Coordinates of C-alpha atoms in Angstrom, one line a residue:
M18 CA -15.6 39.5 -52.1
E19 CA -17.7 36.3 -52.4
A20 CA -17.6 33.4 -50.0
S21 CA -15.4 31.2 -52.2
A22 CA -12.8 34.0 -52.7
L23 CA -12.8 34.6 -48.9
L24 CA -12.2 31.0 -48.1
A25 CA -9.5 30.7 -50.7
R26 CA -7.8 33.8 -49.3
L27 CA -8.0 32.4 -45.7
G28 CA -7.0 28.9 -46.8
G29 CA -10.2 27.5 -45.3
P30 CA -13.1 28.3 -43.0
E31 CA -11.2 29.5 -40.0
G32 CA -9.9 32.7 -38.6
I33 CA -11.2 36.2 -37.7
V34 CA -12.4 38.5 -40.5
A35 CA -13.4 42.1 -39.9
I36 CA -15.8 44.1 -42.2
D37 CA -15.2 47.8 -41.6
G38 CA -16.0 51.1 -43.3
P39 CA -18.1 54.2 -42.7
S40 CA -21.7 54.0 -41.5
G41 CA -24.5 53.6 -44.0
V42 CA -22.3 51.9 -46.6
G43 CA -23.9 48.5 -46.3
K44 CA -21.5 46.5 -44.0
S45 CA -24.3 44.7 -42.1
T46 CA -26.1 43.7 -45.3
Y47 CA -22.8 42.5 -46.9
A48 CA -21.9 40.6 -43.7
R49 CA -25.2 38.8 -43.5
R50 CA -25.1 37.7 -47.1
L51 CA -21.5 36.6 -46.9
V52 CA -22.1 34.7 -43.7
G53 CA -25.2 33.1 -45.2
D54 CA -23.2 32.0 -48.2
L55 CA -20.5 30.6 -46.0
R56 CA -22.9 28.7 -43.9
A57 CA -24.7 27.4 -46.9
G58 CA -21.4 25.9 -48.0
G59 CA -21.0 24.1 -44.6
A60 CA -18.8 26.6 -42.8
R61 CA -19.3 27.2 -39.0
V62 CA -19.4 31.0 -38.8
A63 CA -20.2 33.4 -36.0
L64 CA -21.3 36.8 -37.0
I65 CA -20.8 39.6 -34.4
S66 CA -21.9 43.2 -34.9
T67 CA -20.1 46.1 -33.3
D68 CA -23.6 47.7 -33.2
H69 CA -24.3 45.3 -30.3
Y70 CA -21.7 47.3 -28.2
A71 CA -21.3 50.8 -29.7
T72 CA -23.5 53.7 -28.5
W73 CA -23.6 57.3 -29.6
D74 CA -21.7 58.3 -26.5
D75 CA -19.3 55.3 -26.5
P76 CA -18.4 54.6 -30.1
V77 CA -15.2 52.5 -29.6
S78 CA -14.0 52.0 -26.0
W79 CA -16.1 48.9 -25.4
W80 CA -13.8 46.8 -27.5
P81 CA -12.1 45.0 -24.6
Q82 CA -15.5 43.8 -23.5
L83 CA -16.3 42.3 -26.9
V84 CA -12.9 40.6 -27.0
D85 CA -13.4 39.2 -23.4
E86 CA -17.0 38.1 -23.8
V87 CA -17.2 36.9 -27.4
I88 CA -14.0 36.7 -29.4
D89 CA -11.7 35.0 -26.9
P90 CA -14.2 32.3 -25.9
L91 CA -14.9 31.5 -29.5
V92 CA -11.2 31.3 -30.3
R93 CA -10.8 28.9 -27.4
G94 CA -13.4 26.6 -28.8
R95 CA -16.2 27.6 -26.4
D96 CA -19.6 29.2 -26.9
A97 CA -19.8 32.9 -26.1
F98 CA -22.4 34.8 -24.1
Y99 CA -23.1 38.6 -24.1
R100 CA -25.9 41.1 -23.7
P101 CA -26.2 43.2 -26.9
M102 CA -27.4 46.8 -26.7
V103 CA -31.1 47.2 -27.4
W104 CA -32.3 50.7 -28.4
R105 CA -35.6 51.7 -26.8
D106 CA -36.8 55.2 -27.5
G107 CA -33.3 56.2 -28.7
V108 CA -31.7 55.0 -25.5
P109 CA -29.3 52.0 -25.5
T110 CA -29.7 49.4 -22.7
P111 CA -28.3 45.9 -22.3
G112 CA -30.7 43.4 -23.8
E113 CA -31.2 39.7 -23.1
E114 CA -28.2 37.5 -23.0
M115 CA -27.3 36.0 -26.4
R116 CA -25.4 32.8 -27.0
V117 CA -23.0 32.6 -29.9
P118 CA -22.2 28.9 -30.7
H119 CA -18.5 28.1 -31.2
A120 CA -17.4 28.6 -34.8
S121 CA -14.1 28.2 -36.5
L122 CA -14.7 31.4 -38.5
I123 CA -15.5 34.6 -36.7
V124 CA -16.8 37.6 -38.8
I125 CA -17.0 40.9 -36.9
E126 CA -18.8 43.7 -38.8
G127 CA -19.1 47.4 -38.0
V128 CA -17.2 50.6 -37.6
S129 CA -13.9 50.0 -35.8
S130 CA -13.9 46.2 -36.3
A131 CA -10.6 46.2 -38.2
R132 CA -9.0 48.5 -35.6
R133 CA -5.2 48.8 -35.4
S134 CA -5.1 47.4 -31.8
F135 CA -6.6 44.1 -33.0
A136 CA -4.9 43.9 -36.5
D137 CA -2.4 41.2 -35.4
R138 CA -5.3 38.9 -34.5
L139 CA -7.2 39.4 -37.8
S140 CA -6.9 36.9 -40.6
L141 CA -8.3 39.5 -42.9
G142 CA -9.8 43.0 -42.8
L143 CA -12.3 44.0 -45.5
W144 CA -13.1 47.6 -46.2
L145 CA -16.5 48.7 -47.6
D146 CA -16.9 52.3 -48.9
G147 CA -19.0 54.1 -51.3
G148 CA -21.1 57.2 -52.0
T149 CA -20.4 60.6 -50.5
A150 CA -20.8 61.4 -46.8
A151 CA -24.1 63.0 -47.7
Q152 CA -25.3 59.8 -49.5
R153 CA -24.2 57.6 -46.6
L154 CA -26.0 59.8 -44.2
E155 CA -29.2 59.5 -46.2
W156 CA -28.8 55.7 -46.4
A157 CA -28.2 55.5 -42.6
V158 CA -31.2 57.8 -41.9
A159 CA -33.4 55.5 -44.2
R160 CA -32.3 52.6 -42.1
D161 CA -32.4 54.2 -38.6
G162 CA -35.1 56.8 -38.9
E163 CA -35.2 60.6 -39.3
E164 CA -35.0 61.0 -35.5
S165 CA -31.4 59.6 -35.7
R166 CA -30.1 62.2 -38.2
A167 CA -28.3 64.5 -35.7
E168 CA -26.6 61.6 -33.9
L169 CA -25.7 60.1 -37.3
M170 CA -24.1 63.3 -38.4
R171 CA -22.1 63.4 -35.1
W172 CA -21.2 59.8 -35.7
Q173 CA -19.9 60.5 -39.2
E174 CA -17.7 63.2 -37.8
F175 CA -16.3 60.8 -35.2
E176 CA -15.7 58.0 -37.7
R177 CA -13.8 60.3 -40.1
G178 CA -11.4 61.1 -37.4
W179 CA -11.2 57.5 -36.1
F180 CA -10.4 56.1 -39.6
A181 CA -7.8 58.8 -40.3
V182 CA -5.9 58.2 -37.0
D183 CA -6.4 54.4 -37.0
G184 CA -5.4 54.0 -40.6
T185 CA -8.0 51.3 -40.9
R186 CA -8.6 51.5 -44.7
E187 CA -4.9 51.1 -45.5
R188 CA -4.8 47.7 -43.7
C189 CA -7.9 46.3 -45.4
V190 CA -8.8 44.7 -48.7
A191 CA -11.3 46.9 -50.5
V192 CA -14.7 45.4 -51.4
E193 CA -17.1 46.8 -54.0
P194 CA -19.4 49.1 -52.2
R195 CA -23.2 48.6 -51.9
T196 CA -23.2 45.6 -54.2
V197 CA -25.1 43.3 -51.8
G198 CA -28.8 43.9 -52.0
A199 CA -28.4 47.5 -50.8

């Protein structure tokens, strides 16, 4: 979905959009391009990545923290502040505080961003998918490094279960996979 189609679907540059799908499929790349196009058109857009919260050992339970620290302040018209996870030698630790300027359109990208428990607050959920699990694993390893392979395999197993139970894909609009510079 291109920026103009997204804005038409939303009725303008405001709301909360989630970009979800399995790891390695190109969500971050797609989100960066989409947000860049929206900003080039004059929209005030905040881009939030679930990678700033998720860790190998805590893939989804951090969600209330993201809502409290980032989403709710932005929705209320305020800037948001949070400390994204920074990975050093394969270990996640909170990084330096980041400021997210208020924006009328919030784009959240990453695994679990279109979760059922938040669906009533989403203006739109987008689903990216593509390739086989083996291909997505190789794409993710190419991005994160060979030393991440075992954790990525464990992550893929988790996300398959998560998506099946959460029913994420069924609530989202499908977007062509890996069409954005991937």
